Amino acid sequence: MRVCSLFSGGKDSTYALHWAVLKGFDVACLLTLKPQRVDSWMFHYPNIEWTKYQADALGIPQVMYVTNGIKDLELEDLKNALIDIKKEFGIYGIVTGALLSDYQRMMINIVAKEVDLKVYSPLWRKNQVNYLVDLYNHGFRFVLTSISTMGIDPRLLGKVLTISDINDLINSALKYGFNPALEGGEGETFVVDAPLFKKEVVIEDGEVRRIDQYSWVYIIKSVSLRQKYSNKFDNKGIQR
Amino acid sequence: MAVRIIEKKIEDILSMMRNPAQVRNAGTLAHVDHGKTTTTDSLLMGAGLLSPKVAGKALAMDYVEIEQLRQMTVKAANISLYFEYEGKPYIINFVDTPGHVDFTGHVTRSLRVMDGALVVVDAVEGVMTQTETVVRQAMEEMVRPVLFINKIDRLIKELRLSPNEIQQRIIDIVKDFNNLIDMYADPAFKDKWKVDPAKGQVALGSALHKWGVTIPQAAKAGLKFSNIVDAYEKNYVDELAQEFPLYKAILNMIVEHVPPPNVAQKYRIPKIWRGDINSPLGKALLEADPDGPTVIAVSKMNKDPHAGLIATGRVFSGTIREGDEVYLINAKTTKRVLQTYLYMGPNRIVIPEVPAGNIVALLGVDDARAGETIVASSIKDVAAPFERMKYISEPVVTVAIEPKNPNDLAKLVEGLKELTIEDPTLSLKIDEETGQVLLSGVGTLHLEIATWLLKERTKLEFTVSQPLVRFREAVRTSSPTFEGKSPNKHNKLYISVEPLDDETIRLIQLGEVTDDQDPRERAKILREKAGWDADEARGIWAVDEQYINVFVDRTTGIQYLREVRDYIVQGFRWSVQAGPLAQEPVRGLKVILHDAVVHEDPAHRGPAQIMPATKNAIMAGILAAKPTLLEPVLSIEAKTTQENIGSVIGVLNRHRGRVLDMVQSESMVTIKGEIPVIESFTLSDELRSATAGRVFWSLQFARWAPVPENMLIDMIMKIRERKGLPKEIPKVEDFVSQY
């Protein structure tokens, strides 16, 4: 089936894409929405510009739409984008990375239904506690690009997380009562490597910015792509 | 010196305990150094120790050395005496009350289990600050006082007063004492409880020289003040003590004027117990019914090196037996009583049961703390606890304790934990990151005693830092409403803060307004006593009893607010633990929630989102409401001679002290005033040197007072520096983000 993957560059949308490809979906394009407003209700903001490098690394065409980021209008923007893409790429469904949030899932479902597209949210209701560890074990590498909660050490920002960083993060999630998969907007990620990446994304330069005691962002300033030398996954089995 | 041992069969002891008319529960209250210990010692020596008779076995010893006994009394929570009055035997329980002012929290807990108080007053010094404090506390707990005017020998030997002057001095002291009763007693008992020397409610004597007498006794024997003066001048004090032993005068007074437990409980229970007195349980408590449900109020926890934790308390209803299953109301746990003991002198002896009206020691209720209410597990769902303990003192001084050998840290902490179990007015905090051990108490002397005890018990080497004074942060005006955003920006709380009124602060401090109270009852009290708006009072979500702050919800119909209520309350409690100025606890703050936006998705409104949102708005509010520091202030009462008034006032003035009142009596002048705790560390040395030692004084916690405006910034900076905080005081903008 030909689908479009909603893609923000973060771990969840990358993982959903991974799932879709392994399930044999034909992923025709990545749809990335770029909000003008900072506190987007639905879509990732920081570093959204740099997703085009990820799309390059994946070798999948990317379509970027600007949305105004206002709660209800944002959905209207999504709807318009989907109508366009459906026409252009001839897709039957969309794949999303929504994990736990009923809100995200329902909103996307409503819009998709209106434009007659099927929705696949493979991560929804997945085991939240082990999720980050699973990602790591599957070869996903990501940096933390924002913090919006009590309990995450800002020193993790901009760093490619190691398994011990991830364990620390999960422990503080349990201690401070935030979602161990960061699905409540506690932190955003930017994927630098994944099994489907043909190249590795290298963040050359970036800056940590404090918004308040519990809100921090990492602004990526320059990025390059590097050839992967030891890729244990080959991409032969992937149909396009 | 040795003490007589009186042997009785266990059955005889038990039959006395079952008859309330033969039981009295009392304790000694006094200003420091007025002679509490010597008085208790002379009672012990005179009355003798009761000991169970073991059939067919000779008693190992007939006498106990007084020194040995004194060591025991230091640790005993209670001393039971056997006394025969007009041919009838009595058990008189003397509940231990701590001698030092800094332990006034102890005094309150001890008062709960006694019906009568022997108040000891030094004949020279008269009624002092702590006399007033303990009498006030006794009145709050409905404990009937009798008076012992001690150290009459000083009037004769030091002040060289004539018999007439001695009589006048005693009349004056009795008058001062009765003024206290007038001031603090429940209206129903004001007149009844004033002491009357002619009725034998006042004893005079010298605990040091072991004589004492009440006026009716003296009149009967034809003893006059001139005879007493003679006894000292002509050296026949020993004969005076032979003929008028102190213990008889005092124990007579207690048997005659302290009510038996069943009589006292009739008027004490409605005042000190929180439940419904018309319920079956209430009736059993009023009657001190030994067949009713078991209810015990714990006054003290001690650690016995062999047995473990021992709880001492009073059985108010029912009969406690070995093996009983009991429920601890405050600790919310069920325990089995392993052993019940009776105090015999300062020793505990195992006894199969202890009926209502008596003092018991229990083994097996480790989770209990002083102030706990223990009930039969069968009534755990219906039993109300005794009224919350009301502590007048607060832990305001902190020291850091460090073992010389780091390997001793665990042992040291264990020893400290034991101390805090026994004395809840001590508080222990261990910094998780630095491992620093911090002990807080009500005063420097309190901490000195605690660290001394620690050394005695653990035999460890450790260092104690200079005392640090705890401050509070408070606001002086109302703030505008601030928007507190959650870190993910999806939740917004609209909050303002303002100062709580003094009356509300008082009600919380006294435990009349509490966190777990029925909201309607709380609203009623606040409306009637503190003038709160009815709607606002009903909107109270949380009362922080530790630092005295209140959270009020004034919103209506906000979606999902109920789901995040607990997180908001947690955020509030977290916020008031450390204010923005110097991360000292916040005191007297009313936090008002006006409006809120809560995200519909539970994943976006967890505690890690809502707590910071709450804190941000509260911190911004505090900073915008003219925040200040409060420092603990002590009241001082100094007695000195006419010519030294200037020197004493001079010392006070140099330490930001102020004089509130000066009273002249005979050759002495009493100066009453206040001095900040932080200024009081060198006070002893300075007062002594300024007056060549001709001054005696006492200090106790008075209130929290704002630091003078011109010192505020400096003091904040000092605390921040000490704590390693950034030099800049946070600004409103740091908490309310600019987006």
PDB file of C-alpha atoms in Angstrom, chain B residues 501-505 507 513 524-533:
ATOM      1  CA  ASP B 501      -3.847  37.332  58.432  1.00  0.00           C
ATOM      2  CA  ASP B 502      -2.412  36.836  61.911  1.00  0.00           C
ATOM      3  CA  GLU B 503      -5.496  35.107  63.238  1.00  0.00           C
ATOM      4  CA  THR B 504      -5.429  32.450  60.518  1.00  0.00           C
ATOM      5  CA  ILE B 505      -1.752  31.858  61.201  1.00  0.00           C
ATOM      6  CA  LEU B 507      -5.415  29.017  64.170  1.00  0.00           C
ATOM      7  CA  VAL B 513      -7.382  24.693  61.339  1.00  0.00           C
ATOM      8  CA  LYS B 524     -16.904  27.733  59.498  1.00  0.00           C
ATOM      9  CA  ILE B 525     -13.992  28.272  61.897  1.00  0.00           C
ATOM     10  CA  LEU B 526     -12.196  30.554  59.444  1.00  0.00           C
ATOM     11  CA  ARG B 527     -15.334  32.552  58.777  1.00  0.00           C
ATOM     12  CA  GLU B 528     -16.218  33.008  62.409  1.00  0.00           C
ATOM     13  CA  LYS B 529     -12.779  33.485  63.894  1.00  0.00           C
ATOM     14  CA  ALA B 530     -10.679  34.986  61.124  1.00  0.00           C
ATOM     15  CA  GLY B 531     -13.301  36.756  59.032  1.00  0.00           C
ATOM     16  CA  TRP B 532     -12.799  34.713  55.860  1.00  0.00           C
ATOM     17  CA  ASP B 533     -15.207  34.974  52.998  1.00  0.00           C
TER      18      ASP B 533
END
